[in-house]
PDB file of C-alpha atoms in Angstrom:
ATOM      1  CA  UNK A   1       4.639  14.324  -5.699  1.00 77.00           C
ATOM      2  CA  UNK A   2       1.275  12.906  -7.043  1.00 88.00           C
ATOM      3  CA  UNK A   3       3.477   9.968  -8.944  1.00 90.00           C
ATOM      4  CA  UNK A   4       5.959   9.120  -6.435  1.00 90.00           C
ATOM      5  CA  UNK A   5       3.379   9.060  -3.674  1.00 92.00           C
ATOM      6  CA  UNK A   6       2.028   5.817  -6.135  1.00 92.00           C
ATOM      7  CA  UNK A   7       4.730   4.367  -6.720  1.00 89.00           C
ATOM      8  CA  UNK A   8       5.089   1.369  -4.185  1.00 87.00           C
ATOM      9  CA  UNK A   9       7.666   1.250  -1.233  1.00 84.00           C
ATOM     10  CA  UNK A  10       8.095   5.277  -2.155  1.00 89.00           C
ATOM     11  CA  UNK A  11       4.496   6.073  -1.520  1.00 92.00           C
ATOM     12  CA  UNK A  12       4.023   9.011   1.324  1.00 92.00           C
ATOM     13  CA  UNK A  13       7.210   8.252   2.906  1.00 91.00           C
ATOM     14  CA  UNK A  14       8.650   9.812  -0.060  1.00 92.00           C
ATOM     15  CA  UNK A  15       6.213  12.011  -1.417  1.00 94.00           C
ATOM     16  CA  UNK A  16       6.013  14.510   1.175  1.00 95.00           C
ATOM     17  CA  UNK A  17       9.649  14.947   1.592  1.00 94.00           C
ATOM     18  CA  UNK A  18       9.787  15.524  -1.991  1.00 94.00           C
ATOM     19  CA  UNK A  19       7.433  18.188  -1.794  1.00 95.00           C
ATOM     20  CA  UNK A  20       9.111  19.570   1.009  1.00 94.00           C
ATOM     21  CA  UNK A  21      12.377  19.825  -0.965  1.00 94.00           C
ATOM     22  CA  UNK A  22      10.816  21.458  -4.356  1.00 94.00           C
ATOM     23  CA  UNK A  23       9.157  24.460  -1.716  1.00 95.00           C
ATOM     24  CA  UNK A  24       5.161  22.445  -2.292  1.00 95.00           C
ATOM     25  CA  UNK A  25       3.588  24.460   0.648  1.00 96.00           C
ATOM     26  CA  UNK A  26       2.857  21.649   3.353  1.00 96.00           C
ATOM     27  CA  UNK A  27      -1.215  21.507   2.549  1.00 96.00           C
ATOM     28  CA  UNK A  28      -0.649  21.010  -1.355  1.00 96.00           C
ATOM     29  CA  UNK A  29       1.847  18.292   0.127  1.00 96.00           C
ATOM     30  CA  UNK A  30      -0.694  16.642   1.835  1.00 96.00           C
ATOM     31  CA  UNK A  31      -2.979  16.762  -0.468  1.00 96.00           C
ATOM     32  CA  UNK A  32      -0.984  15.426  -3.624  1.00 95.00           C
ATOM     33  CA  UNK A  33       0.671  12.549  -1.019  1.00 95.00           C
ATOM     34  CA  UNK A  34      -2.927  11.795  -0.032  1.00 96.00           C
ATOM     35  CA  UNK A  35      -4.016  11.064  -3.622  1.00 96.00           C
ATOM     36  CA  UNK A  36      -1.236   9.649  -5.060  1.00 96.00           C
ATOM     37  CA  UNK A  37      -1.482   6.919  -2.720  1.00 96.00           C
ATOM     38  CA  UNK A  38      -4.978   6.370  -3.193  1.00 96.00           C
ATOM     39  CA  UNK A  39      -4.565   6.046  -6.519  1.00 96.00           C
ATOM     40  CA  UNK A  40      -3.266   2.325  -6.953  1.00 95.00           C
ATOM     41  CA  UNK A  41      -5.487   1.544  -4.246  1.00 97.00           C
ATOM     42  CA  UNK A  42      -8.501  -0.103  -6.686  1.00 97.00           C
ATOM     43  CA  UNK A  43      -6.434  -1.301  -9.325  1.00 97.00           C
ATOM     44  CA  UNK A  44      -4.756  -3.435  -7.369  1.00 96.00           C
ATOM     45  CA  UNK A  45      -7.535  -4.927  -5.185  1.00 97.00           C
ATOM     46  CA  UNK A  46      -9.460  -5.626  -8.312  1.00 97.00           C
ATOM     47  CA  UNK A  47      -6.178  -7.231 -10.467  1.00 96.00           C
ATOM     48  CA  UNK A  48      -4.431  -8.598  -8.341  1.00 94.00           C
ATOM     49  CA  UNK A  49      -5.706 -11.404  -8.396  1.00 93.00           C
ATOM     50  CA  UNK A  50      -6.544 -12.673 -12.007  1.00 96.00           C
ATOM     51  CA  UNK A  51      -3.462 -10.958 -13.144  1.00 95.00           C
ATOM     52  CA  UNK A  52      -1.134 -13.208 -10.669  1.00 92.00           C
ATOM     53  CA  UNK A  53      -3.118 -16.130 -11.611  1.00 92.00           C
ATOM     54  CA  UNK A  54      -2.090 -15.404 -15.554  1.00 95.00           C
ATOM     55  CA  UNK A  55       1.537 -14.708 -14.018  1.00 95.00           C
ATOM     56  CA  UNK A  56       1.859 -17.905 -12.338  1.00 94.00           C
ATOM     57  CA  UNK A  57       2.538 -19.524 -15.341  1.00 94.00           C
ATOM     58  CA  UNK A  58       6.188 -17.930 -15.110  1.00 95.00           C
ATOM     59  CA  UNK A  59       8.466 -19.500 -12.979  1.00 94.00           C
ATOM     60  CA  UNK A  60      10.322 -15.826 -12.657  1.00 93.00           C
ATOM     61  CA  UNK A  61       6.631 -15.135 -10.953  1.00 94.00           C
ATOM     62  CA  UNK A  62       5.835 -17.857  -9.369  1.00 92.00           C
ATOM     63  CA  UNK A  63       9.181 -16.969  -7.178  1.00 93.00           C
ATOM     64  CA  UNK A  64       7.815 -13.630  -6.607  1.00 89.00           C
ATOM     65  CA  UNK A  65       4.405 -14.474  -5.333  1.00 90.00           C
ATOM     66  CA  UNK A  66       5.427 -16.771  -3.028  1.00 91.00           C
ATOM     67  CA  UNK A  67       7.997 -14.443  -1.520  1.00 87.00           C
ATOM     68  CA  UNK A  68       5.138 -11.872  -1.189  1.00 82.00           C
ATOM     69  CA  UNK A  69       2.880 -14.583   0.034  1.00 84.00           C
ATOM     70  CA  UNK A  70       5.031 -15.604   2.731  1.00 85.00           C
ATOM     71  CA  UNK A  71       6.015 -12.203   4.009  1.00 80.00           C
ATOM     72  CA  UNK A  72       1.793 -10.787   3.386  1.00 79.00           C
ATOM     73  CA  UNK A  73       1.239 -14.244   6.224  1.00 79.00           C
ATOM     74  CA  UNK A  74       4.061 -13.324   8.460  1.00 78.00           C
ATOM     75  CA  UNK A  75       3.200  -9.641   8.893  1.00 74.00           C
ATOM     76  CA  UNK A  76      -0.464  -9.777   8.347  1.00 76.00           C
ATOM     77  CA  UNK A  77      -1.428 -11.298  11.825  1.00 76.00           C
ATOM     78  CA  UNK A  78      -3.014  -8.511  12.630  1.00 75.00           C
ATOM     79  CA  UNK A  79      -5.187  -8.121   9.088  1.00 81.00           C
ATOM     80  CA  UNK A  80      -6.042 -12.023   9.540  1.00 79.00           C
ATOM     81  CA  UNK A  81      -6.934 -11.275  13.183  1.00 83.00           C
ATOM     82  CA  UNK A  82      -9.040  -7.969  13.015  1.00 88.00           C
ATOM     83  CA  UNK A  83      -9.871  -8.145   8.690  1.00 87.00           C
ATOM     84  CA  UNK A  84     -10.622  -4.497   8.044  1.00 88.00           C
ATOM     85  CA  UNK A  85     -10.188  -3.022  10.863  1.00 91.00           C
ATOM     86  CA  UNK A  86      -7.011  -4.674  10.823  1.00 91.00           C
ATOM     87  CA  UNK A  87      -6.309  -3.318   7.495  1.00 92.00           C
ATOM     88  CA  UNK A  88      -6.266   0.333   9.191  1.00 94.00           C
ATOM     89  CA  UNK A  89      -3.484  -0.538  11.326  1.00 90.00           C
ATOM     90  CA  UNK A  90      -1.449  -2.472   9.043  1.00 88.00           C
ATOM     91  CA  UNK A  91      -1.415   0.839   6.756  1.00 92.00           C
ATOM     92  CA  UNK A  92      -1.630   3.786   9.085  1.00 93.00           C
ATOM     93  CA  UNK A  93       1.746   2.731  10.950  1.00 88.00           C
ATOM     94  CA  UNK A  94       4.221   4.055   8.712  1.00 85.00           C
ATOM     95  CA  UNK A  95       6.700   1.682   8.442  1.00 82.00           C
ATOM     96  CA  UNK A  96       8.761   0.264   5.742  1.00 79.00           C
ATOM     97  CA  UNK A  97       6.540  -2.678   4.032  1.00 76.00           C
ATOM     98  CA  UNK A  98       3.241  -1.417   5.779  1.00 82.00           C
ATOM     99  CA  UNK A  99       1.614   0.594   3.034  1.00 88.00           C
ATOM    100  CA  UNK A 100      -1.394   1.026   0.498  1.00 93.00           C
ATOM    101  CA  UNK A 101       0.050  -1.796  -1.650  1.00 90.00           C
ATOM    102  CA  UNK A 102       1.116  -3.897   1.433  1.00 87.00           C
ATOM    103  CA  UNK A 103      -2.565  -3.707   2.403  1.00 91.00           C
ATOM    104  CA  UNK A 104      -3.827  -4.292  -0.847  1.00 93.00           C
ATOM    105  CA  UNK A 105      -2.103  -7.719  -0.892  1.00 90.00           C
ATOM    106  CA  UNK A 106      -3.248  -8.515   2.618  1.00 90.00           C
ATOM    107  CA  UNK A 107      -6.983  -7.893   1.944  1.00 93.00           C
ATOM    108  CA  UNK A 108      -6.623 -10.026  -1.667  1.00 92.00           C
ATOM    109  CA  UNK A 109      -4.625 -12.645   0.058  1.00 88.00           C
ATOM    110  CA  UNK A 110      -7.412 -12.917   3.341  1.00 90.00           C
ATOM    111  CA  UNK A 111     -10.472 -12.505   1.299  1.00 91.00           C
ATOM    112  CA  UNK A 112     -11.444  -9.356   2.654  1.00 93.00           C
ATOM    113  CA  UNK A 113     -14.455  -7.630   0.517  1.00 95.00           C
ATOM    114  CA  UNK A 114     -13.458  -4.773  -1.615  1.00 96.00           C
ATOM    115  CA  UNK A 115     -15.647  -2.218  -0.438  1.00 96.00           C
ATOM    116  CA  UNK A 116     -14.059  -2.763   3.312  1.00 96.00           C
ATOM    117  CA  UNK A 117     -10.814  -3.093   2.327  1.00 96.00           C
ATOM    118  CA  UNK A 118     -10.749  -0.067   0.274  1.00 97.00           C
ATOM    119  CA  UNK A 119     -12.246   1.726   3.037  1.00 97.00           C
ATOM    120  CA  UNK A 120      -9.800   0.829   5.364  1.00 97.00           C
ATOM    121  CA  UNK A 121      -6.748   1.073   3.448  1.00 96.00           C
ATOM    122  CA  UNK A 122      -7.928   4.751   2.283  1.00 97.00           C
ATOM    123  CA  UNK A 123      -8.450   5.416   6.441  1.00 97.00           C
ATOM    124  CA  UNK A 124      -4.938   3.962   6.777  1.00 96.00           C
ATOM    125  CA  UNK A 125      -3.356   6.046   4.119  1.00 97.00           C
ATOM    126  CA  UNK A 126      -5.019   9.242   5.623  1.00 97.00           C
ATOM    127  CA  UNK A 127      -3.703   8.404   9.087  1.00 97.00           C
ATOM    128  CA  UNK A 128      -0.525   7.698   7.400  1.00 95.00           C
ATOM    129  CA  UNK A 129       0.026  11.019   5.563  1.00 96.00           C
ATOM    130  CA  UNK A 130      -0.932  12.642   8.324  1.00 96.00           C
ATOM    131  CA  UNK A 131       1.848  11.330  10.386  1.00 95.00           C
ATOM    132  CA  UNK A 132       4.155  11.360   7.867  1.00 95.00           C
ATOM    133  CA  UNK A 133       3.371  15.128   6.975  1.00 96.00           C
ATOM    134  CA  UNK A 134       3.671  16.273  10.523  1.00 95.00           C
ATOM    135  CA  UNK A 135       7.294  14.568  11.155  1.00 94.00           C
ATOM    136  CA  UNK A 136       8.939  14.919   8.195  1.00 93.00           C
ATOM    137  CA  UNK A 137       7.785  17.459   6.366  1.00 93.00           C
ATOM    138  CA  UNK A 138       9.442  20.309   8.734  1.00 92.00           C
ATOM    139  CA  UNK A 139      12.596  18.270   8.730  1.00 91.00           C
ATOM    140  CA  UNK A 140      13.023  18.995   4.699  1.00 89.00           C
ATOM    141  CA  UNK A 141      12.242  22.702   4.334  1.00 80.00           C
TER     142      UNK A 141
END
């Protein structure tokens, strides 16, 4: 559960119900959900960036970023808007393309500090595993 909860798009969404389905008593779900999506968290604030610029040189990449780029500027009205806070939001809601690493690109892409962002993304994955555990997590037992 600890790995797929990191692994983007997966992340809590699949996680818990994983537990769920192997008998992981709901806490210890909640728990390894919790920190497997924190994990990534750092690494990709802090690489992100120089890593993409190294990438750029790719075409294959360059395709890639901007693709992320333009859908990061389309759904992160509300991160450009409200920066950290915003950053919350954007990750609590647990929808499909509104996670940890959906964050993490948001607060690289708008310049938001790494101490705030990590903050907020780590209050947004709390809120989010939270949810998550509560609504799906009986549904998979």
């Amino acid at each position: 559960m600890l790995l797929l909860s990191a692994f983007p798009v997966i992340e809590v969404r699949g996680g818990i119900p994983a537990a769920a389905l192997l008998g992981v008593s709901f806490e210890s779900a909640l728990l390894f959900a919790l920190l497997g999506n924190l994990l990534p968290i750092a690494p990709v604030l802090l690489l992100f960036r120089p890593v993409s610029r190294w990438l750029l040189r790719f075409q294959y990449y360059k395709k890639f970023y901007d693709w992320v780029f333009e859908r990061t500027m389309k759904k992160g009205a509300q991160v450009q808007k409200w920066g950290a806070a915003g950053l919350i939001l954007f990750t609590a809601v647990p929808l499909p393309t509104t996670g940890a690493y959906s964050a993490c690109l948001a607060a690289v892409l708008f310049f938001i500090p790494f101490r705030a962002a990590f903050f907020a993304i780590s209050f947004g994955v709390v809120i989010a595993t939270t949810i998550i555990g509560i609504a799906s997590y009986p549904l998979f037992i």
